[in-house]
Amino acid sequence: MTTQTEHNRMANAIRFLSADAVEKANSGHPGMPMGMADVATVLYTKFLKFDPKHPHWPDRDRFILSAGHGSMLLYSLLHLTGYEDFDLDQIKNFRQMGSRTAGHPEFGHGAGIETTTGPLGQGIATSVGFALGERIMNARFGNDVVDHFTYVIAGDGCLMEGISQEAISMAGHLKLSKLIVLFDDNGISIDGPTSLSTSEDHKKRFEAAGWDVQQIDGHDPVAIEAAIAKAKTTNTPSMIACKTVIGFGAPTKGGTSATHGSPLGATELAGAREKLGWTSEPFDIPADILDAWRNAGTRGKADFDAWGARFENLEASLKDEFERRVEGKLPENWIDAFNDYKKQITAELPKVATRKSSQNVLEVLTKAIPEMIGGSADLTGSNNTKTGVQAPITADGGYHGGYIYYGIREHGMAAAMNGLALHGGVLPYGGTFLVFTDYCRPAIRLSALMNQRVVYVMTHDSIGLGEDGPTHQPVEHVASLRAMPNVTVIRPADAVETAEAWAMAITNETGPTVMALTRQNLPTLRTEYREDNLVARGGYVISDCDGDRQVTLIATGSEVEIAVNAQAKLKADGINAAVVSLPSWELFDAQSPEYRKEVLGDKPRIAIEALSVFGWEKYVGDNGKVIGMHGFGASAPAEVLYEHFGITAEALVKAAKELV
């Protein structure tokens, strides 16, 4: 049993490692690590199930530092408990180029960091996905191999962000009882006391959303231990409001915003050492305290060994399935089912919207790949994201389903999908209208930053959605998503390209995929079956010309049909035009220069897309033309809008004749 004195010294090790690292870097946030050191000490020494020697153990508890500006709290804990990736040199190089100890925790920089946090609110919202991922995997594989908690430290900033309301509402509704949020209730933000900007009672917010709520002194280890122990027994998610002093121990700056985002300064840091009785030099941890922390780090070995024994006793097929899912490998038979479906499309030549084509291929994929977990932000019937094999995921149903009704929570849905992907064993996809990617953008950006396989099914992809008008017509959104690093945007032209887009999305292990899908029906343009995936090339000649090419028509999505119609009109006038479908700029740009030159040709080029013209100049060149949108849309039937804005075959023909 840890005495009060031992606890204090262990907590002070966190405080001074953190404050000294911030001081050395001359950059950072010392206040939160100093204030939450007592809570973190109790959590890591008495409750958190982890093993630094096996940091990727699937049944470890997850710890998410939602208040990511206090990153030195996490780095100190990882160093003290013995994580190999966080030796003392990493602590000393806080916020320096190439160090694992970045300004905010970044997933992939080092084992022990479960998710990238920084944008406030994203951590607590992502944690909903972690907790739900645990329940989904538990429903499939049982308590013997999946039975762990998700702990979150969140601050006032996390809870002020609107996404937090979506997250706590979702978690309460789904009764994610293995989610425990430790609220750093210090009442301070960068501008000063939180009373400057808010009068909310966060405890009542959580209670209204169906959470168990406790309030404690965040510097009393006995109260902290009792509260976490109770939280582990509830049948709802839990929030523990830990009343703390930001910058605890700082003699003149403690409890003020002065400790929030700036180093303490040499004088204040020396005063904190004197006040808390910490006599060690910077980065020097007394041997007995380091031993106590390292012993805490070995606490999980017995749990890991016991889990390993249980796992080995599983039925062989169940064990293989668990390993496959956790490793992110797809079932071997999925490609056969997919190719059979592609043959069916080229035989039947359906004329359907690509949102419907997406649902049709999902019917095949969700049968072959049971870990695919779908969802929609209250637009299931419009996004067509639910399939016949997917029952809803509910608390009452034991989390056995394959579909999540996210409600009108685009922010929260996107963040939760990141959590599902990061937890492992789940391949998440979710839908909304393309215009609402603005609501999903912070989480999409983090998907890309963390290289996570998350699929965003974004329908109603252009002015072609029609009567809902410019508030719903995503004129600029595809261009902005194309500008985001490590995001693959695919705008397919027909049922075959949509199927191939899904094949790309589920095999893309380096980042997220955004699919832009139509509301309006489109003909099948790819009428011959090919086993190779042309969408994987990003662009290709979908309709070549007879004789020497005189002009190249480039299009994506619904405008490929327009380009093919223009090609026929030009042919009748004696002009040879080739049509290039360019569903994914990112995939096309990754091809060899020789391939790209072959596809685009060396003749004049005209691009057409019922979206912003921004960015197309790199494909059409200085002498080419772009037909598209230069402003917002309007409310009218789709065919009227295309005519009104000049996105027509006639416009392509006119432009081609001017260039040839």
Short mmCIF file of C-alpha atoms in Angstrom, two decimals, residues 482 489 537-539 549 552-556 580-591 596-597 599-609 613-626:
data_model
loop_
_atom_site.label_atom_id
_atom_site.label_comp_id
_atom_site.label_asym_id
_atom_site.label_seq_id
_atom_site.Cartn_x
_atom_site.Cartn_y
_atom_site.Cartn_z
CA ARG A 482 -7.93 17.04 -52.26
CA VAL A 489 -10.62 11.28 -52.52
CA ARG A 537 -4.62 4.07 -61.15
CA GLY A 538 -6.55 7.23 -60.32
CA GLY A 539 -7.22 8.01 -63.96
CA ARG A 549 -6.33 12.11 -80.65
CA THR A 552 -8.70 15.14 -74.35
CA LEU A 553 -11.86 15.49 -72.26
CA ILE A 554 -11.21 14.88 -68.55
CA ALA A 555 -14.02 14.33 -66.05
CA THR A 556 -14.93 12.80 -62.70
CA VAL A 580 -10.33 10.35 -69.43
CA SER A 581 -12.04 9.39 -66.18
CA LEU A 582 -10.03 10.84 -63.30
CA PRO A 583 -11.82 9.57 -60.17
CA SER A 584 -8.87 10.14 -57.81
CA TRP A 585 -6.25 12.83 -58.21
CA GLU A 586 -4.17 11.36 -55.40
CA LEU A 587 -4.01 7.90 -56.93
CA PHE A 588 -3.32 9.32 -60.40
CA ASP A 589 -0.52 11.56 -59.15
CA ALA A 590 1.12 8.48 -57.61
CA GLN A 591 1.46 6.83 -61.04
CA ARG A 596 0.18 9.96 -66.71
CA LYS A 597 1.50 11.36 -69.97
CA VAL A 599 -3.41 8.94 -70.32
CA LEU A 600 -3.56 12.73 -70.65
CA GLY A 601 -1.93 12.89 -74.06
CA ASP A 602 -0.16 15.87 -75.56
CA LYS A 603 -3.15 17.50 -77.23
CA PRO A 604 -5.35 20.25 -75.76
CA ARG A 605 -7.25 19.22 -72.62
CA ILE A 606 -10.61 20.26 -71.21
CA ALA A 607 -11.79 19.28 -67.74
CA ILE A 608 -15.41 19.24 -66.60
CA GLU A 609 -16.65 18.83 -63.04
CA VAL A 613 -12.67 24.65 -60.89
CA PHE A 614 -9.90 25.11 -58.29
CA GLY A 615 -6.85 22.93 -58.92
CA TRP A 616 -7.73 21.61 -62.37
CA GLU A 617 -5.05 23.74 -64.04
CA LYS A 618 -2.40 21.17 -63.21
CA TYR A 619 -4.13 18.66 -65.50
CA VAL A 620 -5.30 20.88 -68.35
CA GLY A 621 -2.20 23.08 -68.48
CA ASP A 622 -1.92 26.72 -69.49
CA ASN A 623 -3.63 26.17 -72.83
CA GLY A 624 -6.51 24.06 -71.56
CA LYS A 625 -9.96 24.90 -70.26
CA VAL A 626 -12.02 23.96 -67.20
#
